PDB file of C-alpha atoms in Angstrom:
ATOM      1  CA  GLN A   6     -21.413   8.508 -22.799  1.00  0.00           C
ATOM      2  CA  VAL A   7     -21.535   6.794 -19.283  1.00  0.00           C
ATOM      3  CA  GLN A   8     -24.850   6.873 -17.297  1.00  0.00           C
ATOM      4  CA  LEU A   9     -25.507   5.734 -13.767  1.00  0.00           C
ATOM      5  CA  VAL A  10     -28.998   4.812 -12.533  1.00  0.00           C
ATOM      6  CA  GLU A  11     -29.783   4.532  -9.033  1.00  0.00           C
ATOM      7  CA  SER A  12     -32.921   2.638  -7.721  1.00  0.00           C
ATOM      8  CA  GLY A  13     -34.235   1.372  -3.966  1.00  0.00           C
ATOM      9  CA  GLY A  14     -34.810   4.312  -2.300  1.00  0.00           C
ATOM     10  CA  GLY A  15     -37.917   5.027  -0.153  1.00  0.00           C
ATOM     11  CA  LEU A  16     -39.358   5.499   2.820  1.00  0.00           C
ATOM     12  CA  VAL A  17     -38.527   3.284   5.983  1.00  0.00           C
ATOM     13  CA  GLN A  18     -39.027   3.548   9.823  1.00  0.00           C
ATOM     14  CA  ALA A  19     -36.088   3.593  11.982  1.00  0.00           C
ATOM     15  CA  GLY A  20     -34.188   0.214  12.257  1.00  0.00           C
ATOM     16  CA  GLY A  21     -35.500  -0.816   8.954  1.00  0.00           C
ATOM     17  CA  SER A  22     -33.609  -1.653   5.865  1.00  0.00           C
ATOM     18  CA  LEU A  23     -33.120  -0.824   2.237  1.00  0.00           C
ATOM     19  CA  ARG A  24     -31.051  -1.910  -0.509  1.00  0.00           C
ATOM     20  CA  LEU A  25     -29.942   0.525  -3.228  1.00  0.00           C
ATOM     21  CA  SER A  26     -28.979  -0.363  -6.642  1.00  0.00           C
ATOM     22  CA  CYS A  27     -26.916   1.535  -9.154  1.00  0.00           C
ATOM     23  CA  ALA A  28     -26.160   0.303 -12.818  1.00  0.00           C
ATOM     24  CA  ALA A  29     -23.726   1.550 -14.971  1.00  0.00           C
ATOM     25  CA  SER A  30     -23.925   1.463 -18.784  1.00  0.00           C
ATOM     26  CA  GLY A  31     -23.037   3.169 -21.957  1.00  0.00           C
ATOM     27  CA  SER A  32     -19.576   3.355 -23.392  1.00  0.00           C
ATOM     28  CA  ILE A  33     -17.336   1.214 -20.681  1.00  0.00           C
ATOM     29  CA  PHE A  34     -14.264  -0.102 -21.113  1.00  0.00           C
ATOM     30  CA  LYS A  35     -13.803  -0.967 -17.670  1.00  0.00           C
ATOM     31  CA  VAL A  36     -15.265   0.256 -14.391  1.00  0.00           C
ATOM     32  CA  ASN A  37     -12.834   1.061 -11.472  1.00  0.00           C
ATOM     33  CA  ASP A  38     -13.647   2.281  -8.005  1.00  0.00           C
ATOM     34  CA  MET A  39     -17.361   2.591  -7.380  1.00  0.00           C
ATOM     35  CA  ALA A  40     -18.986   4.917  -4.775  1.00  0.00           C
ATOM     36  CA  TRP A  41     -21.976   5.802  -2.514  1.00  0.00           C
ATOM     37  CA  TYR A  42     -22.257   9.457  -1.552  1.00  0.00           C
ATOM     38  CA  ARG A  43     -25.135  11.188  -0.062  1.00  0.00           C
ATOM     39  CA  GLN A  44     -26.389  14.528   0.687  1.00  0.00           C
ATOM     40  CA  ALA A  45     -28.919  15.699   3.286  1.00  0.00           C
ATOM     41  CA  PRO A  46     -30.838  19.223   2.614  1.00  0.00           C
ATOM     42  CA  GLY A  47     -28.413  22.023   4.034  1.00  0.00           C
ATOM     43  CA  LYS A  48     -25.566  19.548   4.179  1.00  0.00           C
ATOM     44  CA  GLN A  49     -22.381  18.858   1.959  1.00  0.00           C
ATOM     45  CA  ARG A  50     -22.315  15.667  -0.003  1.00  0.00           C
ATOM     46  CA  GLU A  51     -20.514  13.248   2.162  1.00  0.00           C
ATOM     47  CA  LEU A  52     -18.985   9.874   1.131  1.00  0.00           C
ATOM     48  CA  VAL A  53     -20.640   6.588   2.528  1.00  0.00           C
ATOM     49  CA  ALA A  54     -18.870   3.789   1.044  1.00  0.00           C
ATOM     50  CA  THR A  55     -16.390   2.789  -1.820  1.00  0.00           C
ATOM     51  CA  ILE A  56     -15.574  -0.366  -3.108  1.00  0.00           C
ATOM     52  CA  THR A  57     -12.533  -1.057  -5.664  1.00  0.00           C
ATOM     53  CA  SER A  58     -12.880  -3.179  -8.528  1.00  0.00           C
ATOM     54  CA  SER A  59     -11.150  -6.009  -6.552  1.00  0.00           C
ATOM     55  CA  GLY A  60     -13.689  -5.721  -4.050  1.00  0.00           C
ATOM     56  CA  ARG A  61     -11.895  -3.775  -1.294  1.00  0.00           C
ATOM     57  CA  THR A  62     -14.289  -1.500   0.683  1.00  0.00           C
ATOM     58  CA  ASN A  63     -14.030   1.116   2.988  1.00  0.00           C
ATOM     59  CA  TYR A  64     -17.035   3.007   5.167  1.00  0.00           C
ATOM     60  CA  ALA A  65     -17.767   6.125   6.630  1.00  0.00           C
ATOM     61  CA  ASP A  66     -17.411   5.774  10.320  1.00  0.00           C
ATOM     62  CA  SER A  67     -21.553   6.825  10.443  1.00  0.00           C
ATOM     63  CA  VAL A  68     -22.435   3.957   8.546  1.00  0.00           C
ATOM     64  CA  LYS A  69     -19.612   1.197   9.654  1.00  0.00           C
ATOM     65  CA  GLY A  70     -21.439  -1.843  10.802  1.00  0.00           C
ATOM     66  CA  ARG A  71     -24.629  -1.148   9.494  1.00  0.00           C
ATOM     67  CA  PHE A  72     -24.176  -0.715   5.555  1.00  0.00           C
ATOM     68  CA  THR A  73     -22.431  -2.806   3.171  1.00  0.00           C
ATOM     69  CA  ILE A  74     -21.127  -1.872  -0.369  1.00  0.00           C
ATOM     70  CA  ALA A  75     -21.200  -4.563  -2.826  1.00  0.00           C
ATOM     71  CA  ARG A  76     -20.502  -5.031  -6.652  1.00  0.00           C
ATOM     72  CA  ASP A  77     -21.465  -7.201  -9.609  1.00  0.00           C
ATOM     73  CA  ASN A  78     -18.744  -6.765 -12.116  1.00  0.00           C
ATOM     74  CA  ALA A  79     -20.414  -8.618 -14.640  1.00  0.00           C
ATOM     75  CA  LYS A  80     -23.483  -6.372 -14.611  1.00  0.00           C
ATOM     76  CA  ASN A  81     -21.685  -3.432 -13.821  1.00  0.00           C
ATOM     77  CA  ILE A  82     -23.887  -2.834 -10.575  1.00  0.00           C
ATOM     78  CA  VAL A  83     -22.965  -1.333  -7.264  1.00  0.00           C
ATOM     79  CA  TYR A  84     -25.231  -2.036  -4.156  1.00  0.00           C
ATOM     80  CA  LEU A  85     -25.650  -0.616  -0.989  1.00  0.00           C
ATOM     81  CA  GLN A  86     -27.493  -2.752   2.011  1.00  0.00           C
ATOM     82  CA  MET A  87     -28.424  -0.256   4.630  1.00  0.00           C
ATOM     83  CA  ASP A  88     -29.493  -1.947   7.686  1.00  0.00           C
ATOM     84  CA  SER A  89     -30.317  -0.626  11.202  1.00  0.00           C
ATOM     85  CA  LEU A  90     -31.405   2.636   9.393  1.00  0.00           C
ATOM     86  CA  LYS A  91     -31.465   5.854  11.759  1.00  0.00           C
ATOM     87  CA  PRO A  92     -33.228   9.330  11.031  1.00  0.00           C
ATOM     88  CA  GLU A  93     -29.808  10.830  10.114  1.00  0.00           C
ATOM     89  CA  ASP A  94     -29.247   8.600   7.589  1.00  0.00           C
ATOM     90  CA  THR A  95     -31.913  10.523   5.503  1.00  0.00           C
ATOM     91  CA  ALA A  96     -30.485  11.964   2.476  1.00  0.00           C
ATOM     92  CA  VAL A  97     -30.213  11.707  -1.154  1.00  0.00           C
ATOM     93  CA  TYR A  98     -28.195   8.888  -2.291  1.00  0.00           C
ATOM     94  CA  TYR A  99     -25.670   9.256  -5.025  1.00  0.00           C
ATOM     95  CA  CYS A 100     -23.896   6.438  -6.818  1.00  0.00           C
ATOM     96  CA  ASN A 101     -20.175   7.404  -8.095  1.00  0.00           C
ATOM     97  CA  ALA A 102     -18.082   5.520 -10.552  1.00  0.00           C
ATOM     98  CA  ASP A 103     -14.698   5.915 -11.878  1.00  0.00           C
ATOM     99  CA  VAL A 104     -14.866   4.576 -15.355  1.00  0.00           C
ATOM    100  CA  LEU A 105     -12.436   3.852 -18.193  1.00  0.00           C
ATOM    101  CA  TRP A 106     -14.479   4.494 -21.542  1.00  0.00           C
ATOM    102  CA  THR A 107     -11.190   3.464 -23.472  1.00  0.00           C
ATOM    103  CA  ALA A 108      -8.127   2.037 -22.455  1.00  0.00           C
ATOM    104  CA  ARG A 109      -6.618   5.570 -21.689  1.00  0.00           C
ATOM    105  CA  THR A 110      -9.579   7.784 -21.384  1.00  0.00           C
ATOM    106  CA  ARG A 111     -11.112   8.248 -17.864  1.00  0.00           C
ATOM    107  CA  SER A 112     -14.590   9.605 -16.660  1.00  0.00           C
ATOM    108  CA  ASN A 113     -16.053  10.164 -13.458  1.00  0.00           C
ATOM    109  CA  ALA A 114     -19.910   9.436 -13.517  1.00  0.00           C
ATOM    110  CA  TRP A 115     -22.717  10.505 -11.265  1.00  0.00           C
ATOM    111  CA  GLY A 116     -25.865   9.107 -10.911  1.00  0.00           C
ATOM    112  CA  GLN A 117     -29.252  11.244 -10.454  1.00  0.00           C
ATOM    113  CA  GLY A 118     -29.682  10.326  -6.853  1.00  0.00           C
ATOM    114  CA  THR A 119     -32.529   8.353  -4.977  1.00  0.00           C
ATOM    115  CA  GLN A 120     -34.166   9.567  -1.881  1.00  0.00           C
ATOM    116  CA  VAL A 121     -34.100   7.411   1.207  1.00  0.00           C
ATOM    117  CA  THR A 122     -36.170   9.014   3.962  1.00  0.00           C
ATOM    118  CA  VAL A 123     -35.766   7.304   7.455  1.00  0.00           C
ATOM    119  CA  SER A 124     -38.913   8.562   9.896  1.00  0.00           C
ATOM    120  CA  ALA A 125     -38.563   8.176  13.819  1.00  0.00           C
TER     121      ALA A 125
END
């Protein structure tokens, strides 16, 4: 009943920027933590950044200082601003959200993913 849709991926040169967006829709009572993950070919999915409902953020060391996660609570959208991109950032980026679809019913939702490719 909860859907996440990512957008904003693409092909950029090293040093460039992209802004990813993820919109949550469906039966939503409250969106708690939101996060961005990424998965490169042959690699395990890794956590990139998290943001709580109150706006507190955490970042993987590999992206700290380059990426910024933000959210629009009114629209149930989470963003990932990616600056100073490196080839090693190439991956499929997935949005994740911890959602209450009733006051007592919790769901963890994933988006379909958006491809980010950074050329050297």
